[in-house]
Short mmCIF file of C-alpha atoms and ligand atoms in Angstrom, two decimals:
data_model
loop_
_atom_site.label_atom_id
_atom_site.label_comp_id
_atom_site.label_asym_id
_atom_site.label_seq_id
_atom_site.Cartn_x
_atom_site.Cartn_y
_atom_site.Cartn_z
CA UNK U 1 -12.18 21.48 19.94
CA UNK U 2 -15.13 20.47 18.17
CA UNK U 3 -16.13 16.55 17.88
CA UNK U 4 -15.88 15.67 14.11
CA UNK U 5 -17.21 11.98 14.57
CA UNK U 6 -19.73 12.77 17.73
CA UNK U 7 -20.91 9.20 17.17
CA UNK U 8 -17.86 7.61 17.26
CA UNK U 9 -16.39 6.20 20.82
CA UNK U 10 -12.85 5.30 21.37
CA UNK U 11 -12.17 2.26 20.01
CA UNK U 12 -10.95 -0.82 22.51
CA UNK U 13 -10.02 -4.36 21.87
CA UNK U 14 -12.94 -6.61 23.17
CA UNK U 15 -12.39 -9.95 22.59
CA UNK U 16 -13.77 -11.97 19.98
CA UNK U 17 -17.00 -12.80 21.38
CA UNK U 18 -17.86 -9.16 21.90
CA UNK U 19 -21.22 -7.19 19.77
CA UNK U 20 -20.02 -3.96 20.39
CA UNK U 21 -19.64 -2.84 16.76
CA UNK U 22 -17.87 -0.41 17.94
CA UNK U 23 -14.96 -2.61 19.03
CA UNK U 24 -12.08 -4.85 17.87
CA UNK U 25 -12.69 -8.44 18.19
CA UNK U 26 -9.70 -9.11 16.89
CA UNK U 27 -6.74 -6.32 16.89
CA UNK U 28 -5.94 -5.69 20.19
CA UNK U 29 -2.53 -3.08 19.31
CA UNK U 30 -0.42 -4.21 23.01
CA UNK U 31 -1.07 -8.08 22.45
CA UNK U 32 2.48 -10.05 21.03
CA UNK U 33 2.74 -11.84 17.79
CA UNK U 34 6.17 -13.72 17.94
CA UNK U 35 7.12 -11.32 20.39
CA UNK U 36 6.27 -8.63 18.60
CA UNK U 37 3.40 -6.37 18.89
CA UNK U 38 0.98 -5.83 16.93
CA UNK U 39 0.68 -2.37 16.02
CA UNK U 40 4.27 -2.92 15.48
CA UNK U 41 3.36 -5.81 12.91
CA UNK U 42 1.36 -3.96 11.25
CA UNK U 43 1.74 -0.33 11.36
CA UNK U 44 -1.78 0.98 10.70
CA UNK U 45 -2.21 3.56 8.33
CA UNK U 46 -5.31 5.82 7.05
CA UNK U 47 -5.04 7.52 4.09
CA UNK U 48 -6.36 11.08 4.56
CA UNK U 49 -7.65 11.31 0.51
CA UNK U 50 -10.64 8.47 1.26
CA UNK U 51 -11.38 9.25 4.58
CA UNK U 52 -11.71 13.42 4.71
CA UNK U 53 -11.86 13.86 1.13
CA UNK U 54 -13.72 12.36 -0.64
CA UNK U 55 -17.47 12.36 -0.77
CA UNK U 56 -18.50 9.33 -2.86
CA UNK U 57 -18.31 11.00 -6.63
CA UNK U 58 -18.59 7.91 -9.02
CA UNK U 59 -18.97 9.05 -12.93
CA UNK U 60 -22.98 8.60 -12.37
CA UNK U 61 -23.13 10.38 -9.76
CA UNK U 62 -22.18 13.21 -7.63
CA UNK U 63 -20.57 12.79 -4.25
CA UNK U 64 -23.38 10.91 -1.22
CA UNK U 65 -21.38 12.47 1.87
CA UNK U 66 -19.87 15.48 2.83
CA UNK U 67 -16.38 16.64 3.63
CA UNK U 68 -16.25 20.19 4.32
CA UNK U 69 -16.69 19.14 8.28
CA UNK U 70 -18.55 22.76 8.75
CA UNK U 71 -15.83 24.30 7.37
CA UNK U 72 -17.12 27.64 6.04
CA UNK U 73 -14.42 29.00 4.16
CA UNK U 74 -11.38 26.89 2.30
CA UNK U 75 -9.17 27.48 4.28
CA UNK U 76 -11.45 26.85 7.49
CA UNK U 77 -12.69 23.54 5.61
CA UNK U 78 -9.19 21.84 5.66
CA UNK U 79 -8.59 22.85 9.16
CA UNK U 80 -11.16 21.13 9.87
CA UNK U 81 -10.19 18.12 7.83
CA UNK U 82 -7.04 17.72 9.72
CA UNK U 83 -9.01 18.13 13.28
CA UNK U 84 -11.41 15.80 11.80
CA UNK U 85 -8.32 12.81 10.96
CA UNK U 86 -6.47 13.27 14.50
CA UNK U 87 -9.62 12.98 15.99
CA UNK U 88 -10.55 9.81 13.72
CA UNK U 89 -6.58 8.25 14.73
CA UNK U 90 -7.19 8.78 17.66
CA UNK U 91 -10.29 6.57 18.73
CA UNK U 92 -9.06 3.77 16.35
CA UNK U 93 -5.82 3.85 17.39
CA UNK U 94 -4.17 4.35 14.08
CA UNK U 95 -0.56 5.25 14.18
CA UNK U 96 0.44 6.31 10.77
CA UNK U 97 -1.61 8.34 7.82
CA UNK U 98 -1.02 9.14 4.52
CA UNK U 99 -1.51 12.52 2.42
CA UNK U 100 -1.39 13.88 -0.99
CA UNK U 101 0.18 17.34 -1.21
CA UNK U 102 -3.71 18.85 -1.89
CA UNK U 103 -5.59 16.19 0.46
CA UNK U 104 -4.01 18.48 3.24
CA UNK U 105 -4.50 22.04 1.77
CA UNK U 106 -6.39 24.01 -1.21
CA UNK U 107 -4.39 24.70 -4.62
CA UNK U 108 -3.48 28.43 -4.50
CA UNK U 109 -3.80 30.62 -7.89
CA UNK U 110 -0.02 30.33 -8.19
CA UNK U 111 2.01 27.63 -7.65
CA UNK U 112 3.80 30.55 -4.87
CA UNK U 113 0.43 30.57 -3.38
CA UNK U 114 -0.90 27.05 -3.52
CA UNK U 115 3.30 26.43 -1.93
CA UNK U 116 1.62 28.57 1.27
CA UNK U 117 -1.61 26.55 1.64
CA UNK U 118 0.75 23.79 2.29
CA UNK U 119 3.34 25.32 4.84
CA UNK U 120 1.20 26.56 6.56
CA UNK U 121 -1.24 23.96 7.16
CA UNK U 122 1.83 21.26 7.22
CA UNK U 123 3.16 23.66 10.30
CA UNK U 124 -0.97 22.76 11.76
CA UNK U 125 -0.86 18.62 11.35
CA UNK U 126 2.59 18.58 12.80
CA UNK U 127 1.04 20.47 15.81
CA UNK U 128 -1.28 17.71 16.08
CA UNK U 129 1.00 14.97 15.61
CA UNK U 130 3.37 16.45 18.15
CA UNK U 131 -0.07 16.82 20.67
CA UNK U 132 -0.98 12.99 19.86
CA UNK U 133 1.70 10.93 19.15
CA UNK U 134 0.75 10.11 15.35
CA UNK U 135 3.30 9.95 12.71
CA UNK U 136 3.53 10.05 8.82
CA UNK U 137 3.66 6.51 7.07
CA UNK U 138 4.44 8.26 3.68
CA UNK U 139 3.32 11.33 1.82
CA UNK U 140 2.98 11.60 -1.79
CA UNK U 141 2.07 14.39 -4.91
CA UNK U 142 -0.40 14.92 -6.26
CA UNK U 143 0.53 15.45 -10.40
CA UNK U 144 -2.55 13.40 -11.63
CA UNK U 145 -6.00 15.95 -10.67
CA UNK U 146 -5.41 19.02 -12.11
CA UNK U 147 -5.81 19.87 -16.26
CA UNK U 148 -2.09 20.74 -16.70
CA UNK U 149 -1.84 17.27 -16.18
CA UNK U 150 -3.41 15.70 -18.84
CA UNK U 151 -0.93 13.66 -21.06
CA UNK U 152 0.83 12.83 -17.43
CA UNK U 153 3.80 14.35 -15.09
CA UNK U 154 6.62 13.31 -15.50
CA UNK U 155 5.62 12.34 -18.50
CA UNK U 156 4.36 14.33 -20.29
CA UNK U 157 5.89 15.61 -23.88
CA UNK U 158 5.56 19.11 -22.11
CA UNK U 159 8.39 20.44 -20.64
CA UNK U 160 6.60 22.85 -18.82
CA UNK U 161 4.59 20.42 -17.53
CA UNK U 162 7.81 18.09 -16.23
CA UNK U 163 9.13 21.51 -14.71
CA UNK U 164 6.08 22.58 -12.52
CA UNK U 165 5.86 18.34 -11.41
CA UNK U 166 9.16 18.62 -10.48
CA UNK U 167 8.86 21.62 -7.89
CA UNK U 168 5.61 20.23 -6.64
CA UNK U 169 7.30 17.15 -6.45
CA UNK U 170 10.19 19.01 -4.59
CA UNK U 171 7.20 20.28 -2.00
CA UNK U 172 6.01 17.61 -1.52
CA UNK U 173 9.61 15.90 -0.25
CA UNK U 174 10.00 19.01 2.11
CA UNK U 175 7.03 18.76 3.49
CA UNK U 176 7.39 15.08 4.08
CA UNK U 177 9.79 15.61 5.81
CA UNK U 178 9.98 18.29 7.56
CA UNK U 179 7.10 15.62 9.46
CA UNK U 180 9.17 13.38 9.69
CA UNK U 181 7.93 11.09 6.93
CA UNK U 182 10.02 7.96 6.44
CA UNK U 183 8.47 6.92 2.74
CA UNK U 184 8.38 9.39 -0.20
CA UNK U 185 5.53 7.03 -2.70
CA UNK U 186 5.77 7.11 -6.81
CA UNK U 187 2.66 6.36 -8.26
CA UNK U 188 2.30 7.10 -12.18
CA UNK U 189 -1.11 8.89 -11.83
CA UNK U 190 -1.19 9.41 -15.62
CA UNK U 191 2.15 7.88 -16.90
CA UNK U 192 1.25 5.76 -18.68
CA UNK U 193 -0.02 5.85 -22.55
CA UNK U 194 -3.70 5.99 -24.60
CA UNK U 195 -1.76 5.03 -28.14
CA UNK U 196 1.51 4.63 -29.61
CA UNK U 197 0.49 6.60 -31.83
CA UNK U 198 1.50 9.95 -29.91
CA UNK U 199 4.12 9.05 -27.61
CA UNK U 200 8.01 8.17 -27.77
CA UNK U 201 7.75 5.47 -24.42
CA UNK U 202 10.96 5.88 -24.52
CA UNK U 203 11.41 8.88 -24.02
CA UNK U 204 8.99 9.32 -21.70
CA UNK U 205 10.45 6.90 -19.73
CA UNK U 206 14.79 8.35 -19.46
CA UNK U 207 12.45 11.44 -18.34
CA UNK U 208 10.52 9.69 -15.55
CA UNK U 209 14.06 7.92 -14.39
CA UNK U 210 15.87 11.77 -14.45
CA UNK U 211 12.77 13.20 -12.36
CA UNK U 212 12.96 9.71 -9.54
CA UNK U 213 16.40 10.61 -9.54
CA UNK U 214 16.54 14.01 -8.48
CA UNK U 215 14.28 13.78 -5.94
CA UNK U 216 16.81 10.98 -4.69
CA UNK U 217 19.34 12.79 -4.59
CA UNK U 218 17.61 16.36 -3.75
CA UNK U 219 15.79 14.55 -0.78
CA UNK U 220 18.62 12.67 0.58
CA UNK U 221 20.24 16.57 0.37
CA UNK U 222 17.79 17.47 2.93
CA UNK U 223 18.55 14.23 4.76
CA UNK U 224 15.42 11.75 3.51
CA UNK U 225 16.55 8.52 4.92
CA UNK U 226 13.64 6.41 4.49
CA UNK U 227 12.47 4.71 1.65
CA UNK U 228 11.10 6.48 -2.27
CA UNK U 229 7.96 3.55 -3.35
CA UNK U 230 7.09 3.14 -6.86
CA UNK U 231 3.02 1.79 -5.97
CA UNK U 232 2.40 -0.89 -9.46
CA UNK U 233 -0.48 -0.45 -11.48
CA UNK U 234 -1.40 -2.13 -14.49
CA UNK U 235 -4.38 0.21 -15.81
CA UNK U 236 -6.50 3.43 -15.13
CA UNK U 237 -6.42 6.72 -15.67
CA UNK U 238 -4.45 5.51 -18.44
CA UNK U 239 -4.68 2.83 -20.33
CA UNK U 240 -1.54 1.78 -20.18
CA UNK U 241 -0.01 2.19 -17.22
CA UNK U 242 4.18 2.46 -17.07
CA UNK U 243 4.32 0.77 -13.35
CA UNK U 244 2.13 -2.35 -14.90
CA UNK U 245 3.18 -4.88 -11.95
CA UNK U 246 6.26 -5.02 -9.18
CA UNK U 247 8.59 -7.69 -12.11
CA UNK U 248 7.66 -3.73 -14.68
CA UNK U 249 8.74 -1.63 -11.80
CA UNK U 250 11.97 -3.64 -10.36
CA UNK U 251 13.30 -3.58 -14.47
CA UNK U 252 12.58 -0.34 -14.30
CA UNK U 253 14.24 0.52 -11.14
CA UNK U 254 17.30 -2.02 -12.49
CA UNK U 255 17.89 -0.63 -15.76
CA UNK U 256 18.01 2.95 -14.35
CA UNK U 257 20.02 1.97 -11.61
CA UNK U 258 17.45 3.35 -9.01
CA UNK U 259 16.91 0.71 -7.02
CA UNK U 260 18.86 1.78 -3.84
CA UNK U 261 16.68 4.17 -2.47
CA UNK U 262 13.16 2.53 -4.21
CA UNK U 263 11.14 -0.32 -2.92
CA UNK U 264 7.44 -1.01 -3.55
CA UNK U 265 4.01 -0.37 -1.89
CA UNK U 266 2.08 -2.57 -3.63
CA UNK U 267 -1.41 -2.59 -3.23
CA UNK U 268 -3.81 -5.03 -3.38
CA UNK U 269 -6.20 -3.77 -5.46
CA UNK U 270 -3.66 -3.00 -7.88
CA UNK U 271 -2.47 -6.54 -7.77
CA UNK U 272 -5.52 -7.97 -8.90
CA UNK U 273 -5.80 -5.60 -11.92
CA UNK U 274 -2.25 -6.69 -13.39
CA UNK U 275 -3.82 -9.76 -13.41
CA UNK U 276 -1.71 -11.54 -10.29
CA UNK U 277 -2.72 -12.70 -6.44
CA UNK U 278 -1.98 -9.55 -4.28
CA UNK U 279 0.40 -12.75 -2.87
CA UNK U 280 2.26 -12.65 -5.51
CA UNK U 281 3.19 -9.15 -5.50
CA UNK U 282 4.33 -9.36 -2.71
CA UNK U 283 6.96 -11.96 -3.26
CA UNK U 284 8.07 -10.54 -6.23
CA UNK U 285 8.95 -7.77 -4.35
CA UNK U 286 10.53 -9.92 -1.68
CA UNK U 287 12.78 -12.45 -3.79
CA UNK U 288 13.72 -8.77 -5.73
CA UNK U 289 14.42 -7.20 -1.96
CA UNK U 290 11.88 -3.88 -2.23
CA UNK U 291 9.24 -5.10 -0.16
CA UNK U 292 8.80 -1.45 1.50
CA UNK U 293 4.85 -0.92 1.94
CA UNK U 294 1.85 -1.66 1.37
CA UNK U 295 -1.86 -0.12 0.72
CA UNK U 296 -4.49 -2.41 2.06
CA UNK U 297 -7.53 -2.67 0.08
CA UNK U 298 -9.47 -4.90 -2.42
CA UNK U 299 -10.85 -5.15 -5.50
CA UNK U 300 -13.92 -6.88 -6.68
CA UNK U 301 -14.39 -10.70 -7.95
CA UNK U 302 -16.83 -9.85 -10.38
CA UNK U 303 -15.37 -6.06 -10.90
CA UNK U 304 -13.08 -4.86 -13.77
CA UNK U 305 -11.74 -1.58 -12.30
CA UNK U 306 -9.84 -0.11 -8.34
CA UNK U 307 -12.90 -0.12 -6.44
CA UNK U 308 -10.94 0.42 -3.12
CA UNK U 309 -12.83 -1.43 -1.00
CA UNK U 310 -11.91 -1.59 2.26
CA UNK U 311 -10.61 -5.28 3.31
CA UNK U 312 -12.57 -7.92 4.69
CA UNK U 313 -11.24 -11.37 2.50
CA UNK U 314 -9.14 -13.27 5.49
CA UNK U 315 -7.89 -15.78 3.43
CA UNK U 316 -6.47 -12.98 1.14
CA UNK U 317 -5.05 -10.64 4.73
CA UNK U 318 -3.43 -14.50 6.16
CA UNK U 319 -1.65 -14.88 2.48
CA UNK U 320 -0.28 -11.06 2.71
CA UNK U 321 0.34 -11.24 6.48
CA UNK U 322 2.01 -14.75 5.71
CA UNK U 323 4.36 -12.68 2.71
CA UNK U 324 5.26 -9.43 6.03
CA UNK U 325 5.97 -12.32 8.22
CA UNK U 326 8.05 -13.77 5.70
CA UNK U 327 10.46 -10.63 4.22
CA UNK U 328 10.40 -10.00 7.40
CA UNK U 329 7.97 -7.37 8.72
CA UNK U 330 7.92 -3.50 7.79
CA UNK U 331 10.66 -1.70 7.72
CA UNK U 332 9.38 1.68 7.66
CA UNK U 333 6.84 0.70 5.59
CA UNK U 334 2.99 -0.92 6.77
CA UNK U 335 -0.47 -0.93 6.29
CA UNK U 336 -1.90 1.89 4.44
CA UNK U 337 -6.08 1.67 4.61
CA UNK U 338 -6.28 2.84 0.59
CA UNK U 339 -9.52 2.35 0.65
CA UNK U 340 -13.41 3.86 0.61
CA UNK U 341 -16.82 3.44 2.08
CA UNK U 342 -19.59 1.58 -0.41
CA UNK U 343 -21.54 5.28 -1.69
CA UNK U 344 -23.94 4.40 -0.28
CA UNK U 345 -22.60 4.35 3.12
CA UNK U 346 -21.94 7.86 3.33
CA UNK U 347 -22.22 8.58 7.69
CA UNK U 348 -18.93 9.13 9.31
CA UNK U 349 -20.04 5.74 12.00
CA UNK U 350 -19.18 4.24 8.42
CA UNK U 351 -16.26 5.33 7.96
CA UNK U 352 -14.97 4.38 11.69
CA UNK U 353 -16.83 0.93 10.92
CA UNK U 354 -15.22 0.52 7.41
CA UNK U 355 -11.50 1.10 9.56
CA UNK U 356 -12.40 -1.29 12.26
CA UNK U 357 -13.22 -4.08 9.54
CA UNK U 358 -9.98 -3.35 7.76
CA UNK U 359 -7.71 -3.42 10.82
CA UNK U 360 -9.94 -6.45 12.17
CA UNK U 361 -9.27 -8.82 9.04
CA UNK U 362 -5.58 -7.91 8.95
CA UNK U 363 -5.44 -8.57 12.70
CA UNK U 364 -7.06 -11.94 12.64
CA UNK U 365 -4.67 -12.36 9.08
CA UNK U 366 -2.37 -11.57 11.69
CA UNK U 367 -3.10 -14.28 14.09
CA UNK U 368 -3.56 -17.36 11.82
CA UNK U 369 -0.51 -16.85 9.13
CA UNK U 370 1.46 -16.88 13.04
CA UNK U 371 -0.66 -19.90 13.88
CA UNK U 372 0.49 -21.40 9.93
CA UNK U 373 3.78 -20.78 11.02
CA UNK U 374 4.09 -22.46 14.13
CA UNK U 375 1.93 -25.50 13.21
CA UNK U 376 5.11 -25.99 10.05
CA UNK U 377 3.08 -28.18 8.26
CA UNK U 378 3.31 -25.64 4.93
CA UNK U 379 7.25 -25.11 5.55
CA UNK U 380 7.67 -28.07 5.81
CA UNK U 381 5.94 -29.17 2.48
CA UNK U 382 7.79 -27.00 1.28
CA UNK U 383 11.50 -26.92 2.21
CA UNK U 384 10.80 -30.83 1.13
CA UNK U 385 10.10 -30.33 -2.05
CA UNK U 386 13.06 -29.44 -2.77
CA UNK U 387 15.14 -31.74 -1.17
CA UNK U 388 16.41 -33.06 -4.17
CA UNK U 389 18.59 -30.66 -4.56
CA UNK U 390 20.34 -31.48 -2.05
CA UNK U 391 22.32 -34.27 -2.28
CA UNK U 392 23.54 -35.50 -5.45
CA UNK U 393 23.48 -33.98 -8.88
CA UNK U 394 20.95 -31.70 -7.40
CA UNK U 395 23.84 -29.68 -5.06
CA UNK U 396 25.84 -29.94 -8.03
CA UNK U 397 22.89 -27.51 -9.61
CA UNK U 398 22.17 -26.09 -6.26
CA UNK U 399 26.64 -25.79 -6.16
CA UNK U 400 26.57 -24.57 -9.67
CA UNK U 401 29.68 -27.16 -10.47
CA UNK U 402 27.88 -28.88 -12.68
CA UNK U 403 27.39 -28.70 -16.93
CA UNK U 404 25.87 -28.92 -19.54
CA UNK U 405 28.02 -32.14 -20.55
CA UNK U 406 27.32 -34.08 -17.22
CA UNK U 407 23.85 -33.16 -16.75
CA UNK U 408 23.06 -35.12 -20.74
CA UNK U 409 24.98 -38.26 -18.96
CA UNK U 410 23.69 -38.08 -16.43
CA UNK U 411 20.30 -38.34 -18.26
CA UNK U 412 20.94 -40.59 -20.06
CA UNK U 413 22.53 -43.14 -17.77
CA UNK U 414 19.72 -42.32 -15.43
CA UNK U 415 16.18 -43.02 -18.18
CA UNK U 416 13.27 -41.98 -17.37
CA UNK U 417 12.55 -40.33 -14.49
CA UNK U 418 10.39 -42.70 -11.55
CA UNK U 419 10.18 -40.00 -8.93
CA UNK U 420 7.98 -36.71 -9.32
CA UNK U 421 5.63 -36.53 -6.10
CA UNK U 422 2.64 -35.24 -5.39
CA UNK U 423 1.72 -31.29 -5.50
CA UNK U 424 -0.32 -31.84 -2.43
CA UNK U 425 -2.37 -28.15 -3.50
CA UNK U 426 -5.00 -29.43 -1.94
CA UNK U 427 -3.97 -30.90 1.08
CA UNK U 428 -2.51 -27.32 1.70
CA UNK U 429 -5.35 -25.54 1.85
CA UNK U 430 -6.93 -27.50 3.56
CA UNK U 431 -3.89 -26.93 6.10
CA UNK U 432 -4.86 -23.24 5.96
CA UNK U 433 -8.67 -24.30 6.91
CA UNK U 434 -7.89 -26.71 9.85
CA UNK U 435 -5.81 -23.79 11.00
CA UNK U 436 -8.39 -20.91 10.44
CA UNK U 437 -11.43 -22.79 11.18
CA UNK U 438 -10.13 -24.79 14.40
CA UNK U 439 -9.55 -21.86 16.04
CA UNK U 440 -5.55 -23.11 17.10
CA UNK U 441 -4.46 -18.96 16.12
CA UNK U 442 -6.66 -17.92 19.42
CA UNK U 443 -4.59 -19.54 21.75
C1 XLS N 501 -4.48 5.32 -6.98
C2 XLS N 501 -3.38 5.41 -5.79
C3 XLS N 501 -2.79 6.60 -5.32
C4 XLS N 501 -1.66 5.82 -4.73
C5 XLS N 501 -1.52 7.34 -4.53
O1 XLS N 501 -5.23 4.48 -7.08
O2 XLS N 501 -4.04 3.87 -5.01
O3 XLS N 501 -4.48 6.55 -4.56
O4 XLS N 501 -2.49 5.48 -3.30
O5 XLS N 501 -0.98 8.12 -5.60
CA1 CA N 502 -2.77 3.54 -3.73
CA1 CA N 503 -6.25 1.98 -6.02
#
């Protein structure tokens, strides 16, 4: 088979002091942390769309990279994308990938023709999966790129568009299941609105929920036992995306009785677009029992859009891995690099170096998070901060055995509150720095 990334060698762990740019300094896949291999903690996935399809175009200019992989026909181009995908995953030791239906196969002139293309490419991908051991983290349908979806898909005012989207999603679920996926994502591409002057919000949300209900029922009927995910995002492409943030999505799932089948796929860049920290979104998912999977990338502090940068900020990856470990780790989910190189980083080598950077940033985050847990001071502080709920009136509050009347007489006899203690934020932030930079995580 042709080598599509001849400049990229097989990347291995060489330790923190290596100067080899094609080496992992922190990601040592089979090393155990808290008794579990790093690869099983992190469950890295490659995003097919950014890596094999996106060529770096933006509003002001066309692509700078070439993702045709030497294909002389559309068919050959898509076949070569698949070979290139598995070559790169093998070279980078990435175990999983995520894809949209339209990333792996081209649209035909009719839906039937498109489905044929999809099934043909899925069978090639299945062969490549079998021969390399790579797995699907999740699949999804691209119901936002084609002009037919100009007003949305599941939330379109046009019933014919709803029907088309339903057919597309049905096929995408079938293909995902046939490839052994344990996840299926709904990201609300154009499910949102620009103005309420032309939008019946209730009808659109009711319809979207019905589409999801049908998708769950159908998926379960053909043996899908994994998780359906909703991926929140507040804006882009529409001004107001319905799946604004984790809390909004949780309200939606509960309203429509979908919370047993759906979990959340939290994307770092979408969290910050919503005005939250990444950790806030992860914690919101965790405390509501819907933590599922992660799209690992990062936004830019100075830009207000979805930059999908490869993540290199170790404070953020550390906070993220603390949350993942608090949630008990991934079950069906993982860390999907929904990330792209910057437009001027247009070579195949740049893509490999970007993945290495992202994987090492998360490996560092995992190592430091484990060291913070072992250090124990932060957890200890957190627990002790709420100690007043373990005795006396606090215990009654915890046990839900008090009343407003009793609390009133307690407060009247107490007088002013005199026992508040410090929140110690600066001290706690310094613990993170001291663990991070003392190198105690290296042990
Ligand atoms: C776009 C989303 C998209 C989803 C999958 O902003 O991140 O890529 O992850 O459709
Ligand atoms: Ca995403
Ligand atoms: Ca994104």
